[in-house]
Amino acid sequence: MELSENEAKVLSYLASLPEKKKKIPETEITVAGLGDREVSSAVSWLETKGLIKVEKEKSVHYGLGEEGKEYLAEGLPEERLYSMLAESGRITVPEAIEKLGDKKARIALTQLAKLGIKPGKGRLEYQEIAGIHETFSRRREFLSALKEGEYTESMKELLEHFRKREGIIIEKKQLTRLITVNDEGRKYAATHKEEEKIGQLTSEIIVSGEWKSKAFRKYDLNAFVEPLSGASLHPLTYLVNKVRRIFLEMGFSEMKGHYIEHAAWNMDALFIPQDHPAREMQDTFYLKSAKKLPMEHPEITEIVKKTHEKGIKGYTGWEYKFDKSMAEDLLLRTHTTVNTIRYLYEHQEPPVAVFSVEKVFRHESVDWKHLAELHQIEGAVYSKDASISTLKWLMRIFYKRLGFTDIKLIPSYYPYTEPSMDVIVKINGREVELGGSGVFRPEVTKPLGLKEPVIAWGLGLERLAMIYYGLTDIREIYNSDINWLKTYKVRL
Ligand code: PHE
């Protein structure tokens, strides 16, 4: 059997007690360096290990209540009334009430009646009662003894008296644990000088060489310890890293963008008409700020104005009057395709393979599959070999690397791609759209100077996380409940 350092200390303390103090209340055990709690826990363990006997003893302690404290301060009501009576010879009940207050007068009258002074015709007459002053002083002394916590058995009679008077006595029940070392314990303490062994190796013990002459305490490898959970990544961060790794391994470069964009880049450069519903206030967060930010590549406004109004060779455009001030509106980007289009404008030499995993904002009501802030896995390939077939292949390969072989690709529509294609997956029997993709229209690529086809995609990260982690509600991903997060054992 092994004892902990604290258990050994308590046991040797108990074993060294003189004969007449063999049985000791737990609260009186004093071991240097141990607090009440440590002692108490060591006692419990020593009992479990059968080295000590613990007897429980119930006891009651008496203290002084509020009313009792008042009596001590201002005098017992009965004594006060009696002295008033001694002074004036007689006193009416209303007078007594006026002097002592309703409650105390009532108490004083009752107590005096018990001592032999009863009111007749609504008043009290003075009477000399033998021993009454001794009674009062015994009562007072009793109350002050209680206040000091000095109650003894000899005061029992007074205790009984005051017990019947409300608010004077407080009873506290206490459970005392009385400890005795048994034979086992005594034997153990005599043979194992645990407290003399080295429990913790310190630099002093090494430097002084003390370790050479002393025994070491055994280290109990089977002792119970609270399991610790180390740090781990948030499930979404883990997934972001995984997605990034997939694209990086395929030779893509990562691009970075910013939350605030001009409509010119977020919408116009992508050939989204100025009256498109997606531009409405109910879909997009616009910035109120009158302070305009300088636009990156401001010449873009003139370029897209021409395309929107007149089109390009072979294409008519939207044939409306383009409003340049709308192009300068600032907004929280609604998609990361804005990253792609600006990146391509800045990198016009094919081939280009680029991606980003970044946050976008939509004025959307939040429900089980919608968030107002979400991440998009964006990407594009700009190359003479880029086509709808390469796009389909890429989408399937990407999802397959994440473990999803069962995705559906269906025709769709975006103002900036033709053809367009959506990625669909089934969650709990319901079909959920994971994102959009397509081949950029010539109205998007040509005016920016791009000579080869561009395939592009924008996929929801949180919806992907939903199926990846088997969630039924997208909002669970942003649940900050640490216990929920701990259930995901994701590698760092
Ligand atoms: N930008 C689209 C969206 O936010 C997705 C998309 C990206 C579609 C690229 C086509 C091409 O849903």
Coordinates of C-alpha atoms and ligand atoms in Angstrom, one line a residue:
M1 CA 0.0 0.0 0.0
E2 CA 1.3 3.5 -0.9
L3 CA 0.5 6.6 1.0
S4 CA 0.6 10.1 -0.4
E5 CA 2.9 12.6 1.2
N6 CA 0.1 14.3 3.0
E7 CA -1.4 11.0 4.2
A8 CA 2.0 9.9 5.6
K9 CA 2.4 13.2 7.4
V10 CA -1.1 13.0 9.0
L11 CA -0.6 9.4 10.0
S12 CA 2.8 10.0 11.6
Y13 CA 1.3 13.0 13.4
L14 CA -1.6 10.9 14.7
A15 CA 0.8 8.0 15.7
S16 CA 2.9 10.4 17.7
L17 CA 0.1 11.7 19.9
P18 CA 0.4 11.0 23.6
E19 CA -1.8 8.3 25.1
K20 CA -4.4 10.5 26.6
K21 CA -4.9 12.4 23.4
K22 CA -5.3 9.3 21.3
K23 CA -8.7 10.3 20.1
I24 CA -8.6 13.7 18.5
P25 CA -11.1 15.8 16.6
E26 CA -10.1 16.2 12.9
T27 CA -10.1 20.0 13.3
E28 CA -7.3 19.8 15.9
I29 CA -4.9 18.0 13.7
T30 CA -2.1 20.4 12.9
V31 CA 0.5 19.4 10.4
A32 CA 3.0 22.0 9.1
G33 CA 2.2 22.9 5.5
L34 CA -1.3 21.3 5.4
G35 CA -4.5 23.3 5.3
D36 CA -7.9 22.1 6.7
R37 CA -8.8 20.7 3.3
E38 CA -5.7 18.7 2.8
V39 CA -5.9 17.3 6.3
S40 CA -9.5 16.3 5.8
S41 CA -8.8 14.6 2.5
A42 CA -5.8 12.7 4.0
V43 CA -8.0 11.6 6.9
S44 CA -10.6 10.2 4.4
W45 CA -8.0 8.3 2.5
L46 CA -6.4 6.9 5.6
E47 CA -9.8 5.7 6.7
T48 CA -10.4 4.0 3.3
K49 CA -7.0 2.4 3.6
G50 CA -7.9 1.0 7.0
L51 CA -5.2 2.8 9.0
I52 CA -7.4 4.9 11.2
K53 CA -10.8 4.8 12.8
V54 CA -13.2 7.8 12.3
E55 CA -16.1 8.2 14.6
K56 CA -18.7 10.8 13.9
E57 CA -20.0 12.8 16.9
K58 CA -23.0 15.1 16.7
S59 CA -22.9 18.1 18.9
V60 CA -25.0 21.3 19.3
H61 CA -23.5 24.7 19.9
Y62 CA -25.5 27.6 21.3
G63 CA -25.1 31.2 20.3
L64 CA -26.9 34.5 20.9
G65 CA -29.6 35.7 18.5
E66 CA -30.4 39.3 17.5
E67 CA -33.1 39.7 20.2
G68 CA -30.7 38.4 22.8
K69 CA -28.0 40.9 21.7
E70 CA -30.5 43.7 22.2
Y71 CA -31.3 42.6 25.7
L72 CA -27.6 42.6 26.5
A73 CA -27.2 46.1 25.2
E74 CA -30.3 47.8 26.7
G75 CA -31.3 45.4 29.5
L76 CA -33.8 42.6 29.8
P77 CA -37.4 44.0 29.2
E78 CA -38.6 42.5 32.5
E79 CA -35.8 44.1 34.4
R80 CA -36.4 47.5 32.8
L81 CA -40.1 47.4 33.5
Y82 CA -39.4 46.3 37.1
S83 CA -37.0 49.2 37.7
M84 CA -39.6 51.7 36.3
L85 CA -42.1 50.2 38.6
A86 CA -39.7 50.5 41.6
E87 CA -39.3 54.2 40.8
S88 CA -42.9 55.2 40.2
G89 CA -44.7 52.7 42.4
R90 CA -47.2 51.9 39.7
I91 CA -47.5 51.9 36.0
T92 CA -50.3 51.4 33.5
V93 CA -50.1 49.0 30.6
P94 CA -50.3 51.9 28.0
E95 CA -47.5 53.6 29.8
A96 CA -45.4 50.5 29.7
I97 CA -46.1 50.2 26.0
E98 CA -45.1 53.8 25.5
K99 CA -41.8 53.3 27.3
L100 CA -40.8 49.9 26.0
G101 CA -42.6 49.6 22.7
D102 CA -45.4 47.2 22.0
K103 CA -43.4 44.0 21.7
K104 CA -40.9 44.5 24.5
A105 CA -43.7 45.7 26.8
R106 CA -45.7 42.5 26.1
I107 CA -42.6 40.4 26.9
A108 CA -41.9 42.3 30.1
L109 CA -45.5 41.9 31.3
T110 CA -45.5 38.2 30.7
Q111 CA -42.1 37.7 32.4
L112 CA -43.0 39.8 35.4
A113 CA -46.3 37.9 35.7
K114 CA -44.4 34.7 35.9
L115 CA -42.2 36.2 38.6
G116 CA -45.3 37.2 40.6
I117 CA -46.3 40.7 39.5
K118 CA -49.7 40.5 37.7
P119 CA -51.5 43.5 36.4
G120 CA -54.8 44.3 37.9
K121 CA -57.3 46.8 36.2
G122 CA -54.8 47.5 33.5
R123 CA -51.9 48.6 35.7
L124 CA -49.1 47.2 37.7
E125 CA -48.3 47.9 41.4
Y126 CA -44.8 47.7 42.8
Q127 CA -44.1 44.7 44.9
E128 CA -40.9 43.6 46.4
I129 CA -40.1 40.1 45.2
A130 CA -37.4 38.2 47.0
G131 CA -34.5 37.2 44.8
I132 CA -35.8 39.0 41.7
H133 CA -32.6 40.9 41.2
E134 CA -30.6 37.7 41.4
T135 CA -32.9 36.2 38.8
F136 CA -32.3 39.2 36.5
S137 CA -28.5 39.1 36.9
R138 CA -28.4 35.4 36.3
R139 CA -30.3 35.9 33.1
R140 CA -28.0 38.7 32.0
E141 CA -24.9 36.6 32.8
F142 CA -26.2 33.7 30.9
L143 CA -26.8 35.9 27.8
S144 CA -23.2 37.3 28.0
A145 CA -21.8 33.8 28.4
L146 CA -23.7 32.7 25.3
K147 CA -22.4 35.8 23.4
E148 CA -18.8 34.7 24.3
G149 CA -19.6 31.2 23.2
E150 CA -19.1 29.9 26.8
Y151 CA -22.1 27.8 27.3
T152 CA -21.7 25.0 29.8
E153 CA -24.0 22.2 30.9
S154 CA -24.6 24.0 34.3
M155 CA -26.6 26.6 32.4
K156 CA -29.1 24.2 31.1
E157 CA -32.0 25.5 33.2
L158 CA -31.5 29.1 31.8
L159 CA -31.1 27.6 28.3
E160 CA -34.5 26.0 28.7
H161 CA -36.0 29.2 29.9
F162 CA -34.6 31.3 27.0
R163 CA -35.4 28.7 24.4
K164 CA -39.1 29.4 24.9
R165 CA -38.4 33.1 24.2
E166 CA -38.2 33.8 20.5
G167 CA -35.0 35.1 18.8
I168 CA -32.7 34.8 21.7
I169 CA -30.9 31.5 21.2
I170 CA -29.3 30.2 18.1
E171 CA -28.6 26.5 17.8
K172 CA -25.9 25.2 15.6
K173 CA -25.6 21.5 15.0
Q174 CA -22.1 20.3 14.3
L175 CA -20.6 17.0 13.2
T176 CA -17.2 16.3 14.6
R177 CA -15.0 13.6 13.2
L178 CA -13.0 11.9 16.0
I179 CA -9.9 10.2 14.8
T180 CA -7.9 7.3 16.4
V181 CA -5.1 5.4 14.8
N182 CA -5.7 1.7 14.8
D183 CA -3.1 -1.1 15.2
E184 CA -2.6 -1.3 11.4
G185 CA -1.9 2.4 11.3
R186 CA 0.5 2.3 14.2
K187 CA 2.4 -0.6 12.6
Y188 CA 2.5 1.2 9.2
A189 CA 3.8 4.4 10.8
A190 CA 6.5 2.6 12.7
T191 CA 7.8 0.7 9.7
H192 CA 7.3 3.3 6.9
K193 CA 9.0 6.6 7.6
E194 CA 7.3 8.0 4.6
E195 CA 7.6 11.6 5.7
E196 CA 11.4 11.2 5.7
K197 CA 11.5 10.1 2.1
I198 CA 12.1 12.5 -0.7
G199 CA 8.8 13.2 -2.4
Q200 CA 9.9 16.0 -4.7
L201 CA 13.3 16.3 -6.1
T202 CA 14.5 19.9 -5.9
S203 CA 17.8 21.5 -7.0
E204 CA 18.8 22.0 -3.3
I205 CA 18.4 18.2 -2.6
I206 CA 20.7 17.5 -5.6
V207 CA 23.3 20.2 -4.7
S208 CA 23.5 19.3 -1.1
G209 CA 23.8 15.6 -1.9
E210 CA 21.0 14.8 0.5
W211 CA 19.5 12.5 -2.1
K212 CA 22.4 10.0 -1.6
S213 CA 21.5 9.2 1.9
K214 CA 17.7 9.3 1.7
A215 CA 15.0 7.0 0.2
F216 CA 12.7 8.2 -2.5
R217 CA 9.0 8.0 -2.3
K218 CA 7.5 5.6 -4.9
Y219 CA 5.8 7.1 -7.8
D220 CA 2.3 5.7 -8.2
L221 CA 1.7 5.4 -11.9
N222 CA -1.8 4.1 -11.3
A223 CA -2.9 7.0 -9.2
F224 CA -6.0 8.7 -10.6
V225 CA -5.5 12.0 -12.4
E226 CA -8.0 14.2 -14.0
P227 CA -7.7 13.8 -17.8
L228 CA -6.3 16.9 -19.5
S229 CA -7.5 18.0 -22.9
G230 CA -4.7 19.7 -24.7
A231 CA -5.1 22.5 -27.2
S232 CA -6.7 21.7 -30.5
L233 CA -7.8 23.6 -33.6
H234 CA -11.3 24.9 -34.0
P235 CA -13.0 22.5 -36.4
L236 CA -13.5 25.3 -39.0
T237 CA -9.8 26.3 -38.8
Y238 CA -8.9 22.7 -39.3
L239 CA -11.1 22.5 -42.4
V240 CA -9.7 25.8 -43.8
N241 CA -6.2 24.4 -43.5
K242 CA -7.2 21.2 -45.2
V243 CA -8.8 23.1 -48.1
R244 CA -5.8 25.3 -48.5
R245 CA -3.5 22.2 -48.5
I246 CA -5.5 20.6 -51.3
F247 CA -5.2 23.6 -53.6
L248 CA -1.6 24.3 -52.7
E249 CA -0.7 20.7 -53.5
M250 CA -2.3 21.1 -56.9
G251 CA -0.1 24.0 -57.6
F252 CA -2.5 26.9 -56.9
S253 CA -1.3 30.2 -55.5
E254 CA -3.2 31.8 -52.6
M255 CA -4.6 35.3 -53.1
K256 CA -5.7 37.7 -50.4
G257 CA -8.4 40.4 -50.6
H258 CA -10.2 42.8 -48.3
Y259 CA -13.6 43.1 -46.6
I260 CA -14.4 46.5 -48.0
E261 CA -14.7 46.8 -51.8
H262 CA -16.0 49.2 -54.4
A263 CA -19.1 48.1 -56.3
A264 CA -16.9 48.6 -59.4
W265 CA -14.8 45.6 -58.5
N266 CA -17.4 43.5 -56.5
M267 CA -20.1 43.9 -59.2
D268 CA -19.4 46.0 -62.3
A269 CA -16.2 44.3 -63.4
L270 CA -18.1 41.0 -63.2
F271 CA -20.7 42.4 -65.6
I272 CA -23.5 42.4 -63.0
P273 CA -26.0 44.9 -64.3
Q274 CA -26.6 48.0 -62.1
D275 CA -30.2 47.0 -61.6
H276 CA -29.5 43.4 -60.6
P277 CA -31.5 42.3 -57.5
A278 CA -28.3 41.2 -55.8
R279 CA -27.2 44.8 -55.6
E280 CA -30.3 45.8 -53.5
M281 CA -29.9 47.0 -50.0
Q282 CA -31.8 43.9 -48.7
D283 CA -29.0 41.7 -50.1
T284 CA -25.9 43.7 -49.7
F285 CA -24.3 45.7 -46.8
Y286 CA -23.4 49.1 -48.1
L287 CA -21.1 51.5 -46.2
K288 CA -22.7 54.8 -45.2
S289 CA -19.4 56.5 -44.9
A290 CA -19.2 59.6 -47.1
K291 CA -15.4 59.2 -47.0
K292 CA -14.6 57.5 -50.2
L293 CA -11.7 55.1 -50.3
P294 CA -9.3 55.4 -53.3
M295 CA -10.2 52.7 -55.8
E296 CA -7.6 50.2 -56.9
H297 CA -7.1 50.6 -60.6
P298 CA -9.7 53.4 -61.0
E299 CA -9.5 53.1 -64.8
I300 CA -11.7 50.0 -64.3
T301 CA -14.8 52.2 -64.1
E302 CA -14.4 53.6 -67.6
I303 CA -13.7 50.1 -69.0
V304 CA -16.8 48.5 -67.5
K305 CA -19.0 51.5 -68.3
K306 CA -18.3 50.9 -72.0
T307 CA -18.9 47.1 -71.7
H308 CA -22.2 47.6 -69.8
E309 CA -23.5 50.2 -72.2
K310 CA -22.3 49.0 -75.6
G311 CA -20.9 45.5 -75.1
I312 CA -17.9 44.1 -76.9
K313 CA -17.4 42.8 -80.4
G314 CA -20.1 40.3 -81.1
Y315 CA -22.0 41.0 -77.8
T316 CA -24.5 43.8 -77.2
G317 CA -23.9 44.6 -73.5
W318 CA -26.8 45.6 -71.2
E319 CA -27.7 48.7 -73.3
Y320 CA -28.5 51.0 -70.4
K321 CA -26.9 54.2 -69.1
F322 CA -24.1 53.3 -66.7
D323 CA -24.1 55.3 -63.4
K324 CA -20.4 55.9 -62.5
S325 CA -21.3 57.1 -59.0
M326 CA -22.9 53.7 -58.2
A327 CA -19.6 52.1 -59.1
E328 CA -17.9 54.1 -56.4
D329 CA -20.2 52.8 -53.7
L330 CA -18.5 51.0 -50.9
L331 CA -19.8 47.7 -49.6
L332 CA -18.8 44.6 -47.6
R333 CA -17.8 42.2 -50.3
T334 CA -20.6 39.8 -51.1
H335 CA -18.4 37.2 -52.7
T336 CA -14.7 36.5 -53.1
T337 CA -15.0 36.4 -56.9
V338 CA -13.9 40.1 -56.4
N339 CA -10.5 38.7 -55.4
T340 CA -10.3 36.6 -58.5
I341 CA -11.3 39.3 -61.0
R342 CA -8.8 41.8 -59.6
Y343 CA -6.1 39.2 -59.3
L344 CA -6.5 38.3 -63.0
Y345 CA -6.5 41.9 -64.0
E346 CA -3.2 42.2 -62.2
H347 CA -1.9 38.9 -63.6
Q348 CA -2.8 38.8 -67.3
E349 CA -0.2 36.3 -68.4
P350 CA -1.6 32.8 -68.5
P351 CA -1.5 30.2 -67.0
V352 CA -2.8 31.3 -63.6
A353 CA -4.3 29.0 -60.9
V354 CA -5.3 30.9 -57.9
F355 CA -7.5 30.4 -54.8
S356 CA -8.6 32.0 -51.5
V357 CA -10.6 31.0 -48.4
E358 CA -12.0 34.3 -47.1
K359 CA -15.0 35.8 -45.5
V360 CA -18.0 37.4 -47.3
F361 CA -21.0 39.3 -46.0
R362 CA -24.7 39.0 -47.0
H363 CA -27.8 40.8 -45.7
E364 CA -29.4 37.4 -45.2
S365 CA -31.7 36.1 -42.5
V366 CA -29.9 33.4 -40.6
D367 CA -31.4 29.9 -40.5
W368 CA -30.2 26.3 -40.5
K369 CA -28.4 26.7 -43.8
H370 CA -27.8 30.4 -44.1
L371 CA -25.4 32.7 -42.4
A372 CA -24.9 36.5 -42.8
E373 CA -21.1 36.1 -42.5
L374 CA -19.6 33.1 -44.2
H375 CA -16.4 31.9 -45.8
Q376 CA -16.0 31.2 -49.5
I377 CA -13.6 28.8 -51.1
E378 CA -12.8 30.8 -54.2
G379 CA -10.7 29.9 -57.1
A380 CA -10.0 30.2 -60.8
V381 CA -7.9 28.7 -63.6
Y382 CA -6.9 31.0 -66.4
S383 CA -5.4 28.9 -69.2
K384 CA -5.9 28.0 -72.8
D385 CA -6.9 24.5 -71.6
A386 CA -9.6 25.8 -69.1
S387 CA -13.1 24.6 -70.1
I388 CA -16.3 23.4 -68.5
S389 CA -14.9 19.8 -68.5
T390 CA -11.7 20.8 -66.6
L391 CA -14.0 22.7 -64.2
K392 CA -16.2 19.6 -63.6
W393 CA -13.0 17.5 -63.1
L394 CA -11.6 20.0 -60.7
M395 CA -14.8 20.2 -58.6
R396 CA -15.0 16.5 -58.3
I397 CA -11.3 16.1 -57.5
F398 CA -11.6 18.8 -54.8
Y399 CA -14.6 17.3 -53.1
K400 CA -13.2 13.8 -53.4
R401 CA -10.0 14.8 -51.5
L402 CA -12.3 15.9 -48.7
G403 CA -14.0 12.5 -48.8
F404 CA -17.2 13.4 -50.8
T405 CA -17.7 11.3 -53.8
D406 CA -21.4 11.9 -54.1
I407 CA -21.8 15.5 -55.3
K408 CA -24.1 16.6 -58.1
L409 CA -23.2 19.2 -60.7
I410 CA -26.2 21.0 -62.2
P411 CA -26.7 23.8 -64.7
S412 CA -27.2 27.3 -63.1
Y413 CA -27.0 31.0 -63.8
Y414 CA -24.6 33.8 -62.8
P415 CA -24.4 37.1 -64.7
Y416 CA -20.6 36.6 -65.2
T417 CA -20.4 33.0 -66.3
E418 CA -21.6 31.0 -69.2
P419 CA -22.1 28.1 -68.8
S420 CA -22.7 28.1 -65.1
M421 CA -22.8 25.2 -62.8
D422 CA -23.9 24.6 -59.1
V423 CA -22.5 22.0 -56.8
I424 CA -25.2 20.1 -54.9
V425 CA -24.9 17.7 -52.0
K426 CA -27.6 15.9 -50.0
I427 CA -27.8 16.6 -46.2
N428 CA -30.3 14.5 -44.3
G429 CA -32.3 13.8 -47.4
R430 CA -32.4 17.5 -48.4
E431 CA -30.4 18.9 -51.3
V432 CA -28.1 21.7 -50.3
E433 CA -26.2 24.0 -52.7
L434 CA -22.5 24.1 -51.9
G435 CA -21.6 26.8 -54.3
G436 CA -21.5 28.1 -57.8
S437 CA -19.0 28.0 -60.7
G438 CA -18.7 28.5 -64.4
V439 CA -16.7 29.8 -67.3
F440 CA -16.3 33.6 -67.3
R441 CA -18.2 35.4 -70.1
P442 CA -16.2 37.2 -72.7
E443 CA -17.8 40.5 -71.4
V444 CA -15.9 39.9 -68.2
T445 CA -12.5 38.7 -69.6
K446 CA -12.0 40.6 -72.8
P447 CA -12.3 44.2 -71.5
L448 CA -9.8 43.3 -68.8
G449 CA -7.3 42.1 -71.4
L450 CA -7.6 38.4 -70.6
K451 CA -6.8 36.3 -73.7
E452 CA -7.7 32.8 -72.6
P453 CA -10.7 31.2 -71.0
V454 CA -11.2 31.4 -67.2
I455 CA -13.0 28.8 -65.1
A456 CA -14.0 30.0 -61.6
W457 CA -15.8 28.8 -58.5
G458 CA -17.1 30.1 -55.2
L459 CA -18.0 27.5 -52.6
G460 CA -19.4 27.8 -49.1
L461 CA -17.0 26.7 -46.4
E462 CA -19.6 26.5 -43.6
R463 CA -21.9 24.4 -45.6
L464 CA -19.0 22.1 -46.4
A465 CA -18.2 22.0 -42.6
M466 CA -21.8 21.0 -42.0
I467 CA -21.5 17.8 -44.0
Y468 CA -17.9 17.3 -43.0
Y469 CA -18.8 17.3 -39.3
G470 CA -22.3 15.8 -39.7
L471 CA -24.1 18.9 -38.4
T472 CA -27.8 19.5 -39.0
D473 CA -27.6 23.3 -38.4
I474 CA -25.0 25.6 -39.8
R475 CA -25.1 27.9 -36.8
E476 CA -23.6 25.1 -34.6
I477 CA -20.2 25.9 -36.2
Y478 CA -20.1 29.2 -34.4
N479 CA -21.2 27.6 -31.1
S480 CA -18.7 28.8 -28.6
D481 CA -19.5 26.0 -26.1
I482 CA -16.1 24.6 -25.1
N483 CA -17.5 21.2 -24.4
W484 CA -18.9 21.0 -27.9
L485 CA -15.6 22.0 -29.3
K486 CA -13.8 19.4 -27.2
T487 CA -15.8 16.7 -28.9
Y488 CA -13.8 17.4 -32.1
K489 CA -10.5 15.8 -31.7
V490 CA -8.7 17.5 -34.6
R491 CA -5.0 17.3 -35.1
L492 CA -2.9 20.4 -34.8
Ligands
PHE1 N1 -19.7 34.2 -56.7 C1 -20.7 33.2 -56.7 C2 -21.4 33.2 -55.4 O1 -21.1 33.9 -54.5 C3 -20.1 31.9 -57.0 C4 -19.4 31.8 -58.3 C5 -18.0 32.0 -58.4 C6 -20.1 31.5 -59.4 C7 -17.4 32.0 -59.6 C8 -19.5 31.4 -60.6 C9 -18.1 31.6 -60.7 O2 -22.3 32.4 -55.1

